[in-house]
Amino acid sequence: MPSAPAPPGPRIRDLPWLLRARAQNPLALLTRARERYGDVVHMSLAGRHAVLVSRPDLAVRLLAGSAADLEKWRLDGNRRVLFGNGLLTSDGELWRRPAFERDRMGGYAEAIVRHAAARADGWRDGTVIDASAEMTAITTLVVGEVMFGLDLAPDIDRIRHAVGAAMEYFQLLQPPLGGIRSRLPTRTRRTFLRARDDLDAVVARAIATRTAAGGGGDMLGMLLSARDDDGRPIPADLIRDEMLTMLGAGLETTASALAFAWWEVARHPDAADRLAAEAAAWDGTPDPGPLPFARSVFEETLRLHPPAWIVSRVVATPVEIDGWTAPAGTILLVSPYLMHRDAERFPDPERFDPDRPLPADGVSGFLPFGAGPRKCIGTHLARAEGPLVLATVARAVRLHAAGAPPRERPMVTLRPDHGPMMRVQRR
Ligand code: HEM
C-alpha cells in the first residue's frame, strides 16, 4: 500500500510562527504545535523528518518498538562526549542491570532515609535553603552508596556543578546551530570540559577505591567483578561510562522532581499539613508502603513537572505512523510533559492535585519514566526515593517558599531555573 502523506505540521510559510514559539522556549513550541496540528505533528528539524507523537497508544507502540528499529537520538553523538557508552547513550546489550531489581529496594530504602534525615538535620531553624542543591546532595549520597558502594559526600558540590555545566553545554548543541557551536571556544564549552575532567576524576578515584576494597553486590561491585567467557574483566573505560551515566541520569532527575514537589507543597498548605501529619505518624521504617500521601505528592509532581520532559528516538528501519511511512533517520519525539497536560485525561491539568487519581504508566498517557525496552532503569529506585525523602524531611521540618517561584527550564531534563529557595521551620 502506498504511504499516506506525512502528518500535518508547520511548513515553510509557518516559519515566523515557529521561530516566535521557539524563542519563548521549547515547551511553548511543543504546546503550540500540538494545539495547532493535533496529536501527531510532522516537522522538519535540521533538515530531517521529525514527528511529535502525543497520542498515548501510538507513542507507547512506537517506544515499545524493537530496539533494532529505533535508536536513541544522540544529538550528533555529543552526549557521548560526556557519557561515553553508558546506558543512556548506548544502543544494545548493556541495558539491564540486576542492581535495579525491585527486590533490592528494601536495602536501598534504609540508605535513603538515613541520608535524607542526616541532611535535614543540618538545616537550622529560620535559615533559607536551595531546594535543588539540597535534594541533589541527598540523591548523590544515595546513588553513591547504593550503586557504587561509596561515600560521595566530599564530591557533592563538584558533581552538582559538573552535571549542571554539562546540561548548559548540551543546550548549546541543540539544532540547528549545535554542530557549529560545539566547536567554538565558548565559556560554556570551557566550563563543560573542566566539568568533564572533574567527573572523570571523581569516577577514577571511586573505581580505584573499590578495586582496592573489593567485593560488594552493588552495581560497581558487579561491574568490577564481571568476567566474559574468556575470563577478561569489563574494560575500565566502559565501567567509567556506566558510572557517568548513573550520575547523569540518577541524581538530577529525582532531585528536580523533589525540588518542584517542595515548592508545590509549600504553595498548598493543605498538602503541607497532610504530608506533615502522615510523616509524624510514620515510625520512620524505611518502606514507602505506609506513605500513600507522600507517594501521591511525588507522582503528581512527576505528572506536572516531569523531569524527562521529552524522549527521542531515531527510526532505524522505516516505521508506519498513522498510515505514513516514516523513513529511516526520522526523529521521533514523545513528550511526557505535553501528554501529562492533556485536559481530557487530566482535567484542569495545570492544577497540582495530589488527590488526582493517576493511572498506571503507559497507554493511559502517564509516562514519567518512558515506555518500552528503554523505560527508565531506575524507576523503582526513584519511586522509592521520592516519597521516602519527602516523608523523612517532613518529619524534621516544614519548608516555606522564600523567594521567586521557580520556572520550568527544559534542558536535558526539566529543572527549576533556580532553587527554589525555602525557609526552614524546624518541628
Ligand atoms: C524521577 C526520577 C527519574 C525520572 C523521571 C526518570 C526518567 C527516565 C526516562 C523517561 C528514561 C527513558 C529515556 C528514553 O526513553 O530515552 C530514563 C532512562 C534512564 N534512567 Fe531514569 N529517571 C529517573 C530516575 C533515575 C534513577 C534514580 C536512575 C539510576 C540511578 C536512572 C537511570 C536511568 C538510566 C540508566 C536510563 C537509561 C536506560 C536505557 O537507556 O535503557 N533514572 N529515565
Coordinates of C-alpha atoms and ligand atoms in Angstrom, one line a residue:
M1 CA 0.0 0.0 0.0
P2 CA 1.4 3.4 -0.8
S3 CA 2.4 5.6 2.1
A4 CA -0.2 8.2 3.2
P5 CA 1.1 11.8 3.1
A6 CA 3.1 13.0 6.1
P7 CA 1.0 14.1 9.1
P8 CA 0.1 17.8 9.4
G9 CA 2.6 20.2 10.7
P10 CA 4.3 23.6 10.2
R11 CA 5.6 24.3 6.7
I12 CA 8.0 27.0 5.4
R13 CA 5.3 29.6 5.5
D14 CA 4.8 29.0 9.2
L15 CA 8.5 29.8 9.9
P16 CA 7.8 33.2 11.7
W17 CA 5.3 31.5 14.0
L18 CA 7.7 28.6 14.6
L19 CA 10.6 31.0 15.5
R20 CA 8.4 33.0 17.8
A21 CA 7.3 30.0 19.7
R22 CA 10.8 28.6 19.8
A23 CA 12.1 31.9 21.1
Q24 CA 9.7 31.6 24.1
N25 CA 11.0 28.1 24.9
P26 CA 10.8 24.5 23.6
L27 CA 7.9 23.8 25.9
A28 CA 5.8 26.6 24.4
L29 CA 6.8 25.4 20.9
L30 CA 5.6 21.8 21.6
T31 CA 2.4 23.0 23.2
R32 CA 1.6 25.4 20.3
A33 CA 2.4 22.7 17.8
R34 CA 0.1 20.3 19.4
E35 CA -2.7 22.8 19.8
R36 CA -2.4 23.8 16.1
Y37 CA -1.8 20.4 14.4
G38 CA -3.0 17.7 16.8
D39 CA -1.6 14.6 18.3
V40 CA 0.7 13.7 15.5
V41 CA 2.8 16.6 14.2
H42 CA 5.3 16.4 11.4
M43 CA 8.2 18.9 11.4
S44 CA 11.4 19.4 9.6
L45 CA 14.2 19.6 12.2
A46 CA 17.7 20.4 11.0
G47 CA 16.7 19.2 7.5
R48 CA 15.3 15.8 8.8
H49 CA 11.8 14.5 9.3
A50 CA 10.7 14.8 12.9
V51 CA 7.4 13.6 14.3
L52 CA 6.0 14.7 17.6
V53 CA 3.6 12.0 18.8
S54 CA 1.2 12.8 21.7
R55 CA -1.4 10.0 21.3
P56 CA -0.6 7.7 24.1
D57 CA -1.4 4.4 22.3
L58 CA 0.7 5.4 19.3
A59 CA 3.5 6.8 21.4
V60 CA 3.7 3.7 23.6
R61 CA 3.5 1.4 20.5
L62 CA 6.4 3.3 18.9
L63 CA 8.6 3.4 22.0
A64 CA 7.9 -0.3 22.5
G65 CA 9.2 -1.0 19.0
S66 CA 12.1 -3.3 18.9
A67 CA 15.4 -1.6 19.9
A68 CA 16.7 -2.5 16.4
D69 CA 14.0 -0.4 14.8
L70 CA 14.6 2.6 16.9
E71 CA 17.9 4.0 18.1
K72 CA 18.3 6.7 20.7
W73 CA 18.8 10.1 19.2
R74 CA 22.2 11.3 20.1
L75 CA 22.5 14.9 19.3
D76 CA 25.2 14.0 16.8
G77 CA 27.0 12.0 19.3
N78 CA 27.6 15.0 21.5
R79 CA 26.2 13.5 24.7
R80 CA 28.7 10.7 24.1
V81 CA 31.3 13.3 24.7
L82 CA 30.4 13.1 28.4
F83 CA 28.6 9.8 28.9
G84 CA 30.6 7.6 26.6
N85 CA 29.0 4.3 26.1
G86 CA 26.9 4.2 29.2
L87 CA 23.3 3.1 29.2
L88 CA 21.8 6.5 28.3
T89 CA 23.7 6.7 25.1
S90 CA 24.4 3.1 24.2
D91 CA 22.2 1.0 22.0
G92 CA 22.3 -2.6 22.6
E93 CA 23.1 -5.3 25.1
L94 CA 24.4 -3.3 28.1
W95 CA 21.0 -2.4 29.4
R96 CA 19.6 -4.3 32.2
R97 CA 21.5 -4.4 35.5
P98 CA 20.4 -6.6 38.4
A99 CA 21.2 -3.7 40.7
F100 CA 17.8 -2.2 39.8
E101 CA 15.5 -5.1 40.5
R102 CA 12.6 -4.2 42.7
D103 CA 13.5 -6.7 45.5
R104 CA 16.7 -4.7 46.1
M105 CA 14.7 -1.6 47.1
G106 CA 14.3 -2.7 50.7
G107 CA 18.0 -2.4 51.2
Y108 CA 18.1 0.9 49.4
A109 CA 15.3 2.4 51.4
E110 CA 17.4 2.3 54.6
A111 CA 20.1 4.3 52.9
I112 CA 17.6 6.8 51.5
V113 CA 16.0 7.5 54.9
R114 CA 19.4 7.8 56.6
H115 CA 20.9 10.3 54.1
A116 CA 17.7 12.4 54.0
A117 CA 17.5 12.6 57.8
A118 CA 21.1 13.5 58.2
R119 CA 20.9 16.2 55.6
A120 CA 17.7 17.7 57.0
D121 CA 19.3 17.6 60.5
G122 CA 21.9 20.1 59.3
W123 CA 19.3 22.8 58.4
R124 CA 18.9 25.4 61.1
D125 CA 15.6 26.9 62.1
G126 CA 14.9 30.1 60.1
T127 CA 17.6 29.6 57.5
V128 CA 16.9 29.5 53.8
I129 CA 18.0 26.5 51.7
D130 CA 18.3 26.0 48.0
A131 CA 15.9 23.0 47.4
S132 CA 17.6 21.8 44.2
A133 CA 21.0 21.8 45.8
E134 CA 19.9 20.1 49.0
M135 CA 17.8 17.5 47.1
T136 CA 20.8 16.8 44.8
A137 CA 23.0 16.3 47.8
I138 CA 20.7 13.6 49.0
T139 CA 20.3 11.9 45.7
T140 CA 24.1 12.0 45.2
L141 CA 24.7 10.3 48.5
V142 CA 22.0 7.7 47.8
V143 CA 23.3 6.8 44.3
G144 CA 26.9 6.8 45.6
E145 CA 26.1 4.3 48.3
V146 CA 23.6 2.0 46.6
M147 CA 25.1 1.9 43.1
F148 CA 28.8 2.4 43.8
G149 CA 29.2 1.4 47.5
L150 CA 30.9 4.8 48.1
D151 CA 30.6 7.9 50.2
L152 CA 30.4 10.7 47.7
A153 CA 30.0 13.4 50.4
P154 CA 33.3 15.1 49.6
D155 CA 32.3 15.3 45.9
I156 CA 28.7 16.6 46.2
D157 CA 29.3 20.1 45.0
R158 CA 31.8 19.1 42.3
I159 CA 29.3 16.6 40.9
R160 CA 26.4 19.0 41.0
H161 CA 28.3 21.8 39.3
A162 CA 29.7 19.3 36.7
V163 CA 26.3 17.9 35.8
G164 CA 24.9 21.5 35.6
A165 CA 27.7 22.5 33.3
A166 CA 27.1 19.5 31.1
M167 CA 23.4 20.4 30.8
E168 CA 24.3 24.0 29.8
Y169 CA 26.7 22.7 27.2
F170 CA 24.1 20.3 25.8
Q171 CA 21.7 23.2 25.5
L172 CA 24.2 24.8 23.2
L173 CA 24.3 21.8 21.0
Q174 CA 20.6 21.9 20.0
P175 CA 20.0 22.1 16.3
P176 CA 20.2 23.9 14.0
L177 CA 23.4 25.6 15.1
G178 CA 24.6 22.9 17.6
G179 CA 27.3 21.4 15.3
I180 CA 29.0 24.7 14.8
R181 CA 28.6 26.0 18.3
S182 CA 30.0 22.8 19.8
R183 CA 33.4 23.6 18.2
L184 CA 33.5 27.3 19.2
P185 CA 35.8 28.1 22.2
T186 CA 32.9 29.5 24.3
R187 CA 32.9 29.9 28.0
T188 CA 30.2 27.2 28.2
R189 CA 32.4 24.8 26.4
R190 CA 35.4 25.5 28.6
T191 CA 33.3 25.1 31.7
F192 CA 32.0 21.9 30.3
L193 CA 35.4 20.5 29.6
R194 CA 36.6 21.3 33.1
A195 CA 33.4 19.7 34.4
R196 CA 34.1 16.5 32.4
D197 CA 37.6 16.3 33.9
D198 CA 36.1 16.8 37.3
L199 CA 33.7 14.0 36.8
D200 CA 36.4 11.8 35.4
A201 CA 38.5 12.4 38.4
V202 CA 35.6 11.5 40.8
V203 CA 34.9 8.3 38.9
A204 CA 38.5 7.3 38.6
R205 CA 39.0 7.7 42.4
A206 CA 35.8 5.7 43.0
I207 CA 37.0 2.9 40.8
A208 CA 40.4 2.8 42.4
T209 CA 38.9 2.8 45.9
R210 CA 36.5 0.0 45.1
T211 CA 39.1 -2.1 43.2
A212 CA 41.3 -1.9 46.3
A213 CA 38.5 -2.7 48.7
G214 CA 37.0 -5.5 46.5
G215 CA 33.6 -7.2 46.9
G216 CA 30.1 -5.6 47.1
G217 CA 26.8 -6.6 45.5
D218 CA 26.1 -3.1 44.2
M219 CA 26.4 -2.1 40.5
L220 CA 30.0 -1.1 40.7
G221 CA 31.0 -4.2 42.5
M222 CA 29.2 -6.3 39.8
L223 CA 30.9 -4.4 37.0
L224 CA 34.3 -4.8 38.6
S225 CA 34.0 -8.5 39.2
A226 CA 32.2 -9.5 36.0
R227 CA 34.3 -11.6 33.5
D228 CA 33.5 -12.5 30.0
D229 CA 33.7 -16.1 28.6
D230 CA 37.4 -15.7 28.2
G231 CA 37.8 -14.5 31.8
R232 CA 38.5 -10.9 30.8
P233 CA 37.2 -8.1 33.0
I234 CA 35.0 -5.3 31.7
P235 CA 37.3 -2.6 30.2
A236 CA 37.9 0.3 32.6
D237 CA 36.6 2.9 30.2
L238 CA 33.2 1.0 29.9
I239 CA 32.9 0.9 33.7
R240 CA 33.7 4.6 33.8
D241 CA 30.9 5.3 31.2
E242 CA 28.4 3.3 33.1
M243 CA 29.1 5.3 36.3
L244 CA 28.9 8.6 34.5
T245 CA 25.6 7.5 33.1
M246 CA 24.2 6.8 36.5
L247 CA 25.5 10.2 37.7
G248 CA 23.9 11.9 34.7
A249 CA 20.6 10.0 34.9
G250 CA 20.1 9.2 38.6
L251 CA 20.8 12.4 40.5
E252 CA 19.3 15.4 38.9
T253 CA 16.1 13.8 37.7
T254 CA 14.9 12.7 41.1
A255 CA 16.3 15.9 42.7
S256 CA 14.4 18.2 40.3
A257 CA 11.2 16.3 41.0
L258 CA 11.7 16.7 44.7
A259 CA 12.6 20.4 44.4
F260 CA 9.4 21.0 42.5
A261 CA 7.5 18.9 45.0
W262 CA 8.6 21.1 47.9
W263 CA 7.6 24.2 46.0
E264 CA 4.1 22.8 45.3
V265 CA 3.7 21.6 48.8
A266 CA 4.6 25.0 50.2
R267 CA 2.1 26.6 47.9
H268 CA -0.6 24.3 49.1
P269 CA -0.9 24.5 52.9
D270 CA -3.4 21.7 53.0
A271 CA -1.0 19.4 51.2
A272 CA 1.8 20.5 53.6
D273 CA -0.4 19.7 56.6
R274 CA -1.3 16.3 55.3
L275 CA 2.3 15.5 54.4
A276 CA 3.4 16.6 57.9
A277 CA 0.7 14.5 59.6
E278 CA 1.5 11.4 57.6
A279 CA 5.2 11.9 58.3
A280 CA 4.6 12.4 62.1
A281 CA 2.5 9.3 62.3
W282 CA 5.1 7.2 60.4
D283 CA 7.6 5.4 62.6
G284 CA 10.4 6.0 60.2
T285 CA 10.6 2.5 58.9
P286 CA 12.4 2.6 55.6
D287 CA 9.5 1.3 53.5
P288 CA 7.5 3.6 51.3
G289 CA 4.4 1.3 51.7
P290 CA 2.7 3.2 54.5
L291 CA 3.2 6.7 53.0
P292 CA 0.4 7.0 50.5
F293 CA 0.2 10.8 50.6
A294 CA 3.9 11.3 50.1
R295 CA 3.7 8.9 47.2
S296 CA 0.7 10.9 45.7
V297 CA 2.6 14.2 46.1
F298 CA 5.6 12.7 44.3
E299 CA 3.6 11.2 41.5
E300 CA 1.5 14.3 40.9
T301 CA 4.8 16.2 40.8
L302 CA 6.1 13.8 38.1
R303 CA 2.9 14.5 36.2
L304 CA 3.1 18.2 36.4
H305 CA 6.8 18.7 36.2
P306 CA 8.2 15.5 34.5
P307 CA 12.0 15.6 34.7
A308 CA 12.1 13.6 31.4
W309 CA 10.0 16.2 29.6
I310 CA 10.9 14.7 26.2
V311 CA 12.2 11.4 24.9
S312 CA 13.5 10.9 21.4
R313 CA 14.4 8.1 19.0
V314 CA 15.8 7.9 15.5
V315 CA 13.9 5.5 13.3
A316 CA 16.4 2.9 12.0
T317 CA 14.1 0.9 9.8
P318 CA 11.0 2.6 8.2
V319 CA 8.0 2.5 10.6
E320 CA 4.4 3.3 10.0
I321 CA 2.9 6.3 11.8
D322 CA -0.8 6.9 11.0
G323 CA -0.5 5.5 7.5
W324 CA 2.6 7.5 6.7
T325 CA 5.8 5.5 6.4
A326 CA 8.5 7.4 8.4
P327 CA 11.8 6.8 6.6
A328 CA 15.0 5.7 8.4
G329 CA 16.5 8.8 10.0
T330 CA 13.2 10.2 11.1
I331 CA 13.4 11.7 14.6
L332 CA 10.6 10.5 16.8
L333 CA 9.7 12.8 19.7
V334 CA 7.4 11.9 22.6
S335 CA 6.8 14.5 25.3
P336 CA 5.5 13.3 28.7
Y337 CA 5.2 17.0 29.5
L338 CA 2.6 17.5 26.8
M339 CA 0.8 14.3 27.4
H340 CA 0.5 14.9 31.1
R341 CA -1.2 18.2 30.3
D342 CA -3.9 16.6 28.2
A343 CA -7.1 18.1 29.7
E344 CA -9.2 15.2 28.6
R345 CA -7.1 12.7 30.6
F346 CA -6.1 15.0 33.4
P347 CA -8.9 17.6 34.0
D348 CA -7.6 21.1 35.0
P349 CA -4.1 19.9 34.1
E350 CA -2.2 22.9 35.4
R351 CA -3.5 22.4 38.9
F352 CA -1.4 20.5 41.4
D353 CA -3.7 18.0 43.0
P354 CA -2.2 15.1 44.9
D355 CA -5.7 13.5 45.2
R356 CA -5.9 13.2 41.4
P357 CA -6.1 9.5 40.6
L358 CA -3.2 8.8 38.4
P359 CA -3.3 5.8 36.1
A360 CA -0.6 3.2 35.7
D361 CA 2.2 4.2 33.4
G362 CA 1.8 3.8 29.7
V363 CA -1.2 3.9 27.3
S364 CA -3.1 5.9 29.9
G365 CA -0.9 8.9 28.8
F366 CA 1.1 9.0 32.1
L367 CA 4.7 8.1 31.4
P368 CA 7.1 9.9 33.6
F369 CA 9.6 7.1 33.2
G370 CA 9.1 6.5 29.5
A371 CA 8.0 3.2 27.9
G372 CA 9.2 0.2 26.1
P373 CA 12.6 -1.5 26.3
R374 CA 14.3 1.7 27.2
K375 CA 12.0 2.7 30.0
C376 CA 13.9 4.2 32.9
I377 CA 16.0 1.5 34.6
G378 CA 15.9 3.5 37.8
T379 CA 12.1 3.6 38.1
H380 CA 11.8 1.5 41.3
L381 CA 14.6 3.4 42.9
A382 CA 13.2 6.8 42.0
R383 CA 9.7 5.8 43.1
A384 CA 11.0 4.6 46.5
E385 CA 13.3 7.6 46.9
G386 CA 10.8 10.3 46.2
P387 CA 8.2 9.5 48.9
L388 CA 10.8 8.4 51.4
V389 CA 12.7 11.7 51.1
L390 CA 9.5 13.7 51.3
A391 CA 8.4 11.9 54.4
T392 CA 11.8 11.9 56.1
V393 CA 12.3 15.6 55.6
A394 CA 8.7 16.4 56.6
R395 CA 9.2 14.7 59.9
A396 CA 12.0 17.1 60.7
V397 CA 11.0 20.4 59.2
R398 CA 8.4 22.4 57.3
L399 CA 9.7 24.2 54.3
H400 CA 8.1 27.5 53.3
A401 CA 8.5 29.3 50.0
A402 CA 11.2 32.0 50.4
G403 CA 11.7 33.6 47.0
A404 CA 10.5 33.9 43.5
P405 CA 8.6 31.0 42.0
P406 CA 10.8 28.6 40.0
R407 CA 10.2 28.4 36.3
E408 CA 10.5 25.2 34.4
R409 CA 13.7 25.1 32.4
P410 CA 13.7 22.4 29.8
M411 CA 17.2 21.3 29.5
V412 CA 18.3 17.6 29.1
T413 CA 15.9 17.3 32.0
L414 CA 13.2 19.7 33.2
R415 CA 14.7 21.6 36.1
P416 CA 13.7 24.6 38.2
D417 CA 15.5 27.6 36.8
H418 CA 16.7 28.4 40.4
G419 CA 16.3 26.9 43.8
P420 CA 13.5 27.2 44.8
M421 CA 14.7 28.9 48.0
M422 CA 12.9 27.5 51.0
R423 CA 12.8 28.8 54.6
V424 CA 13.3 26.1 57.2
Q425 CA 10.9 25.7 60.2
R426 CA 12.0 23.0 62.5
R427 CA 9.4 20.9 64.1
Ligands
HEM1 C1 12.2 10.9 39.0 C2 13.3 10.3 38.6 C3 13.5 9.8 37.2 C4 12.8 10.0 36.0 C5 11.6 10.9 35.8 C6 13.5 9.2 35.0 C7 13.1 9.2 33.7 C8 13.7 8.4 32.7 C9 13.2 8.2 31.4 C10 11.9 8.8 30.8 C11 14.1 7.4 30.7 C12 13.9 6.9 29.3 C13 14.6 7.8 28.4 C14 14.3 7.4 26.9 O1 13.4 6.6 26.7 O2 15.1 7.8 26.1 C15 15.1 7.1 31.6 C16 16.2 6.3 31.3 C17 17.2 6.0 32.2 N1 17.2 6.3 33.6 FE1 15.8 7.3 34.6 N2 14.6 8.6 35.6 C18 14.6 8.9 36.9 C19 15.5 8.4 37.8 C20 16.5 7.5 37.6 C21 17.4 7.0 38.5 C22 17.3 7.2 40.1 C23 18.4 6.3 37.9 C24 19.6 5.5 38.4 C25 20.2 5.6 39.5 C26 18.0 6.3 36.5 C27 18.7 5.8 35.5 C28 18.3 5.7 34.1 C29 19.1 5.1 33.1 C30 20.5 4.4 33.3 C31 18.4 5.3 31.9 C32 18.8 4.8 30.5 C33 18.1 3.4 30.3 C34 18.3 2.9 28.9 O3 18.8 3.7 28.0 O4 18.0 1.8 28.6 N3 16.9 7.1 36.3 N4 14.9 7.7 32.9

